[in-house]
């Protein structure tokens, strides 16, 4: 039976645990890119203490000197159990998985399996900015099929793009972001089934980046791409890194549908040397024992989503904030403020608050900023105060 997320986990809200002073002692990208007087609400790092079970697993490994190379399938087994319980999906077969260093390097490796140099890869902008440079570095051609104005997949545009890029029998792939970063859109089973039918019709291989799958709002159902009819030859990348803030503990899983098993079997063995063994331990503990912590996080994110919507309605009603059903990111349409293509620049310069600029998200990103909701209510209040001051 599918578990209803984030009910009565009994754990405290991790988003309320850390003060700004304490967060500023961190040395990661979020905290060291801008000077001290700037409030960072940009990159997807969470302002939380780690789940206690994850800390214990990593601490035990360090105490034991268990810091060698990764072995075994514990991570995949933990993900399979999580997928069954959380999404009601029993189709994740451990023998059709491989550990990869992280999701983006996993995406690169999956695309190497199903496309060649110069082949087109479809993306749906506005979308996670690193998709563009990673595809360029891989010598794949980006084909944009923008989201619709409602922030959802536009199946007509997708079909037209598939038709165009496969003309003449060219190989092509589709890098699906599910749930979608930055809009937080959760693709429905019907939408994903339609995607699979189109992919089949045009011979396009689907690689699904499902890193945000654990982070969905109450009452929303995440549907794994490999679980929909027609998704059997898809490849997916999953990870505990977003849900439990483990980006610095490198590990992720590539998962093949039954008809993609032979493709995944061609993955060079050395790719599995890239993930950190301690990372694998941390991710496994998160999926196995960190569900209560995740539920407390998700409840806190729901509160923060409401708080942000209320604050914007009160202080900056011209900003359009369509709350997503997933991720801990809010995509803010600031075009009505008249700040031009890059409002993040004005907010930074005049308000000393750092958002992610919408521009690197591709078509549809101009005039937008992305805010990271995985922080304390006080920091969200301060971010809106600084935004308001910047336009005042
Ligand atoms: C959609 C998406 N894919 C991939 C990543 C990066 O994942 P990793 O650090 O495992 O490469 C992120 C990080 O925010 C993301 O939002």
Coordinates of N, CA, C and O in Angstrom, one line a residue, residues 199-301:
X199 N 7.6 8.6 -27.2 CA 9.0 8.1 -27.3 C 9.1 6.8 -28.2 O 10.0 6.7 -29.0
X200 N 8.1 6.0 -28.0 CA 8.1 4.7 -28.7 C 7.8 5.0 -30.2 O 8.5 4.5 -31.1
X201 N 6.9 5.9 -30.5 CA 6.5 6.2 -31.9 C 7.7 6.8 -32.6 O 8.0 6.4 -33.8
X202 N 8.5 7.6 -32.0 CA 9.6 8.2 -32.7 C 11.0 7.6 -32.4 O 12.0 8.1 -32.8
X203 N 11.0 6.5 -31.6 CA 12.2 5.9 -31.3 C 13.2 6.7 -30.4 O 14.4 6.5 -30.5
X204 N 12.6 7.5 -29.6 CA 13.4 8.4 -28.7 C 13.6 7.7 -27.4 O 12.7 7.1 -26.8
X205 N 14.8 7.6 -26.9 CA 15.1 7.0 -25.6 C 15.0 8.0 -24.4 O 15.5 9.1 -24.5
X206 N 14.2 7.5 -23.4 CA 14.0 8.4 -22.3 C 15.0 8.2 -21.1 O 15.1 7.0 -20.7
X207 N 15.6 9.2 -20.7 CA 16.4 9.2 -19.5 C 15.8 10.1 -18.5 O 15.7 11.3 -18.7
X208 N 15.3 9.6 -17.4 CA 14.5 10.4 -16.4 C 15.4 10.7 -15.2 O 15.9 9.8 -14.6
X209 N 15.5 12.0 -14.9 CA 16.2 12.5 -13.8 C 15.1 12.6 -12.7 O 14.3 13.6 -12.7
X210 N 15.1 11.7 -11.7 CA 14.1 11.6 -10.7 C 14.6 11.9 -9.3 O 14.2 11.4 -8.3
X211 N 15.6 12.8 -9.3 CA 16.3 13.1 -8.0 C 15.3 13.7 -7.0 O 15.5 13.5 -5.8
X212 N 14.3 14.5 -7.5 CA 13.4 15.2 -6.5 C 12.3 14.3 -6.1 O 11.4 14.8 -5.3
X213 N 12.2 13.0 -6.5 CA 11.0 12.2 -6.3 C 10.7 12.1 -4.8 O 9.5 12.0 -4.5
X214 N 11.6 12.0 -3.8 CA 11.1 11.9 -2.4 C 10.5 13.2 -1.9 O 9.8 13.1 -0.9
X215 N 10.7 14.3 -2.6 CA 10.2 15.6 -2.0 C 8.9 16.1 -2.7 O 8.9 17.0 -3.6
X216 N 7.8 15.5 -2.4 CA 6.5 15.9 -2.9 C 5.6 16.3 -1.8 O 5.7 15.8 -0.6
X217 N 4.6 17.2 -2.1 CA 3.7 17.7 -1.1 C 2.7 16.6 -0.7 O 2.5 15.6 -1.4
X218 N 2.1 16.8 0.5 CA 1.1 15.9 1.0 C 0.0 15.7 -0.1 O -0.5 16.6 -0.7
X219 N -0.4 14.5 -0.3 CA -1.6 14.2 -1.2 C -1.1 14.1 -2.7 O -2.0 13.8 -3.5
X220 N 0.1 14.4 -3.0 CA 0.6 14.3 -4.4 C 1.3 13.0 -4.6 O 2.0 12.5 -3.7
X221 N 1.0 12.3 -5.7 CA 1.5 11.0 -6.0 C 2.6 11.1 -7.0 O 2.4 11.6 -8.2
X222 N 3.8 10.8 -6.7 CA 4.9 10.7 -7.6 C 4.8 9.4 -8.4 O 4.7 8.4 -7.8
X223 N 4.9 9.5 -9.7 CA 4.9 8.3 -10.5 C 6.2 8.1 -11.2 O 6.6 8.9 -12.0
X224 N 6.9 7.0 -10.9 CA 8.2 6.7 -11.5 C 8.0 6.5 -13.0 O 7.0 5.8 -13.4
X225 N 8.9 7.1 -13.9 CA 8.7 6.9 -15.3 C 8.7 5.4 -15.7 O 8.0 5.0 -16.5
X226 N 9.6 4.6 -15.1 CA 9.7 3.2 -15.4 C 8.4 2.4 -15.0 O 8.3 1.3 -15.5
X227 N 7.6 3.0 -14.2 CA 6.4 2.3 -13.8 C 5.2 2.5 -14.8 O 4.2 1.8 -14.7
X228 N 5.3 3.4 -15.7 CA 4.1 3.6 -16.6 C 4.2 2.7 -17.8 O 5.3 2.3 -18.2
X229 N 3.0 2.3 -18.4 CA 3.0 1.4 -19.5 C 3.8 2.1 -20.7 O 3.6 3.3 -20.9
X230 N 4.7 1.4 -21.3 CA 5.6 2.0 -22.3 C 6.9 2.5 -21.8 O 7.8 2.8 -22.6
X231 N 7.0 2.6 -20.5 CA 8.3 3.1 -19.9 C 9.4 2.1 -19.8 O 10.4 2.3 -19.2
X232 N 9.1 0.8 -20.3 CA 10.0 -0.3 -20.0 C 11.4 -0.1 -20.5 O 12.3 -0.8 -20.0
X233 N 11.5 0.7 -21.6 CA 12.9 0.8 -22.1 C 13.6 2.1 -21.6 O 14.6 2.6 -22.2
X234 N 13.0 2.7 -20.6 CA 13.5 3.9 -20.0 C 14.7 3.6 -19.0 O 14.9 2.5 -18.6
X235 N 15.4 4.7 -18.8 CA 16.5 4.7 -17.8 C 16.3 5.8 -16.8 O 15.8 6.9 -17.2
X236 N 16.5 5.6 -15.5 CA 16.2 6.6 -14.5 C 17.4 6.8 -13.6 O 18.2 5.9 -13.4
X237 N 17.5 8.0 -13.1 CA 18.5 8.3 -12.1 C 17.8 8.7 -10.8 O 16.9 9.6 -10.9
X238 N 18.1 8.0 -9.8 CA 17.5 8.3 -8.5 C 18.6 8.5 -7.4 O 19.7 8.0 -7.6
X239 N 18.3 9.2 -6.4 CA 19.3 9.5 -5.3 C 18.6 10.0 -4.1 O 17.5 10.5 -4.1
X240 N 19.3 9.8 -3.0 CA 18.8 10.4 -1.7 C 19.4 11.8 -1.5 O 19.1 12.4 -0.5
X241 N 20.1 12.3 -2.5 CA 20.9 13.5 -2.2 C 20.0 14.7 -2.0 O 20.3 15.6 -1.2
X242 N 18.9 14.9 -2.8 CA 18.1 16.1 -2.6 C 17.2 15.9 -1.3 O 17.1 16.8 -0.5
X243 N 16.6 14.7 -1.2 CA 15.6 14.5 -0.1 C 16.3 14.6 1.3 O 15.6 15.1 2.3
X244 N 17.5 14.3 1.4 CA 18.2 14.2 2.7 C 19.4 15.2 2.8 O 20.3 15.0 3.7
X245 N 19.6 16.0 1.8 CA 20.7 17.0 1.7 C 22.1 16.3 1.8 O 22.9 16.6 2.6
X246 N 22.3 15.4 0.9 CA 23.6 14.6 0.9 C 24.4 14.9 -0.4 O 25.2 14.0 -0.7
X247 N 24.3 16.0 -1.0 CA 25.0 16.3 -2.2 C 26.5 16.2 -2.0 O 27.3 15.8 -2.9
X248 N 27.0 16.4 -0.8 CA 28.5 16.3 -0.5 C 28.9 14.9 -0.2 O 30.1 14.7 -0.1
X249 N 28.0 14.0 -0.2 CA 28.3 12.6 0.0 C 27.9 11.8 -1.3 O 26.8 11.3 -1.4
X250 N 28.8 11.8 -2.2 CA 28.5 11.5 -3.6 C 28.1 10.1 -3.8 O 28.8 9.1 -3.5
X251 N 26.8 9.9 -4.3 CA 26.3 8.6 -4.7 C 25.0 8.8 -5.4 O 24.3 9.7 -5.1
X252 N 24.6 7.9 -6.3 CA 23.3 7.9 -6.9 C 23.1 6.5 -7.6 O 24.1 5.8 -7.7
X253 N 21.9 6.3 -8.0 CA 21.6 5.0 -8.7 C 21.1 5.2 -10.1 O 20.1 6.0 -10.3
X254 N 21.6 4.4 -11.0 CA 20.9 4.3 -12.3 C 20.0 3.1 -12.3 O 20.4 2.1 -11.8
X255 N 18.8 3.3 -12.8 CA 17.9 2.2 -12.8 C 17.4 2.0 -14.2 O 16.9 2.9 -14.9
X256 N 17.4 0.7 -14.7 CA 16.9 0.4 -16.0 C 15.6 -0.3 -16.0 O 15.3 -1.1 -15.1
X257 N 14.7 0.1 -16.9 CA 13.5 -0.7 -17.1 C 13.8 -2.1 -17.7 O 15.0 -2.2 -18.2
X258 N 12.9 -3.0 -17.7 CA 13.2 -4.4 -18.2 C 13.8 -4.4 -19.6 O 14.7 -5.2 -19.9
X259 N 13.3 -3.5 -20.5 CA 13.8 -3.5 -21.9 C 15.1 -2.6 -22.1 O 15.6 -2.5 -23.2
X260 N 15.6 -2.0 -21.0 CA 16.8 -1.3 -21.0 C 17.9 -2.0 -20.3 O 19.0 -1.5 -20.2
X261 N 17.6 -3.2 -19.8 CA 18.6 -4.0 -19.0 C 19.9 -4.2 -19.8 O 21.0 -4.0 -19.3
X262 N 19.8 -4.5 -21.1 CA 21.0 -4.8 -21.9 C 21.8 -3.5 -22.1 O 23.0 -3.6 -22.2
X263 N 21.1 -2.3 -22.2 CA 21.9 -1.1 -22.3 C 22.7 -0.8 -21.0 O 23.9 -0.5 -21.0
X264 N 22.0 -1.0 -19.9 CA 22.7 -0.7 -18.6 C 23.9 -1.7 -18.4 O 24.9 -1.4 -17.8
X265 N 23.7 -2.9 -18.9 CA 24.8 -3.9 -18.8 C 26.0 -3.5 -19.5 O 27.1 -4.0 -19.2
X266 N 25.9 -2.6 -20.5 CA 27.1 -2.1 -21.2 C 27.8 -0.9 -20.4 O 28.8 -0.4 -20.9
X267 N 27.3 -0.6 -19.3 CA 27.9 0.5 -18.5 C 29.3 0.0 -18.1 O 29.5 -1.0 -17.5
X268 N 30.4 0.8 -18.4 CA 31.7 0.4 -18.0 C 31.8 0.2 -16.5 O 31.3 1.0 -15.8
X269 N 32.5 -0.8 -16.1 CA 32.7 -1.1 -14.7 C 33.3 0.1 -13.9 O 32.9 0.3 -12.8
X270 N 34.2 0.8 -14.6 CA 34.9 1.9 -13.8 C 33.9 3.0 -13.4 O 34.2 3.8 -12.5
X271 N 32.7 3.1 -14.0 CA 31.8 4.2 -13.5 C 31.4 3.9 -12.1 O 31.2 4.8 -11.3
X272 N 31.3 2.6 -11.7 CA 31.0 2.3 -10.3 C 32.1 2.5 -9.3 O 31.9 2.4 -8.1
X273 N 33.3 2.9 -9.9 CA 34.4 3.3 -8.9 C 34.2 4.7 -8.5 O 34.9 5.1 -7.6
X274 N 33.4 5.5 -9.1 CA 33.2 6.9 -8.8 C 32.5 7.3 -7.5 O 32.9 8.2 -6.9
X275 N 31.4 6.6 -7.2 CA 30.7 7.0 -6.0 C 31.5 6.8 -4.7 O 32.4 5.9 -4.7
X276 N 31.2 7.6 -3.7 CA 31.9 7.4 -2.5 C 31.3 6.3 -1.7 O 30.1 6.2 -1.5
X277 N 32.1 5.4 -1.1 CA 31.6 4.4 -0.3 C 30.8 4.9 0.9 O 29.7 4.5 1.3
X278 N 31.4 6.0 1.5 CA 30.7 6.6 2.7 C 29.4 7.3 2.2 O 28.4 7.3 2.9
X279 N 29.4 7.8 1.0 CA 28.2 8.3 0.4 C 27.1 7.3 0.2 O 26.0 7.5 0.6
X280 N 27.5 6.1 -0.3 CA 26.6 5.0 -0.4 C 26.0 4.6 0.9 O 24.8 4.4 1.1
X281 N 26.8 4.6 1.9 CA 26.4 4.3 3.3 C 25.3 5.3 3.8 O 24.3 5.0 4.3
X282 N 25.6 6.6 3.5 CA 24.7 7.6 4.0 C 23.4 7.6 3.2 O 22.3 7.7 3.9
X283 N 23.4 7.4 1.9 CA 22.2 7.3 1.1 C 21.4 6.1 1.5 O 20.1 6.2 1.6
X284 N 22.0 5.0 1.8 CA 21.3 3.8 2.2 C 20.6 4.0 3.5 O 19.4 3.7 3.7
X285 N 21.3 4.6 4.5 CA 20.7 4.9 5.8 C 19.5 5.8 5.7 O 18.5 5.6 6.3
X286 N 19.7 6.8 4.8 CA 18.6 7.8 4.6 C 17.3 7.1 4.1 O 16.2 7.2 4.7
X287 N 17.4 6.2 3.1 CA 16.3 5.6 2.5 C 15.7 4.5 3.5 O 14.5 4.4 3.6
X288 N 16.6 3.9 4.2 CA 16.1 2.8 5.1 C 15.5 3.3 6.4 O 14.5 2.9 6.9
X289 N 16.2 4.3 7.0 CA 15.9 4.7 8.3 C 15.5 6.2 8.5 O 15.3 6.7 9.6
X290 N 15.5 6.9 7.4 CA 15.3 8.4 7.5 C 14.0 8.9 7.0 O 13.8 10.0 6.7
X291 N 13.0 7.9 7.0 CA 11.7 8.3 6.4 C 10.9 9.3 7.4 O 10.3 10.2 7.0
X292 N 11.1 9.0 8.7 CA 10.4 9.9 9.7 C 11.0 11.3 9.6 O 10.2 12.3 9.6
X293 N 12.3 11.4 9.4 CA 12.9 12.7 9.2 C 12.4 13.4 7.9 O 12.1 14.6 7.9
X294 N 12.3 12.6 6.9 CA 11.8 13.2 5.6 C 10.4 13.7 5.7 O 10.1 14.8 5.2
X295 N 9.6 13.0 6.4 CA 8.2 13.4 6.6 C 8.1 14.7 7.4 O 7.3 15.6 7.1
X296 N 9.0 14.8 8.4 CA 9.0 16.1 9.2 C 9.5 17.2 8.2 O 9.0 18.4 8.3
X297 N 10.5 17.0 7.4 CA 10.9 18.0 6.4 C 9.8 18.4 5.5 O 9.6 19.6 5.3
X298 N 9.1 17.4 5.0 CA 8.0 17.7 4.0 C 6.9 18.5 4.6 O 6.4 19.5 4.0
X299 N 6.6 18.2 5.9 CA 5.6 19.1 6.6 C 6.1 20.5 6.7 O 5.3 21.5 6.5
X300 N 7.4 20.6 7.1 CA 7.9 22.0 7.2 C 8.0 22.7 5.9 O 7.7 23.9 5.8
X301 N 8.2 22.0 4.8 CA 8.2 22.6 3.5 C 6.8 23.1 3.1 O 6.7 24.2 2.5

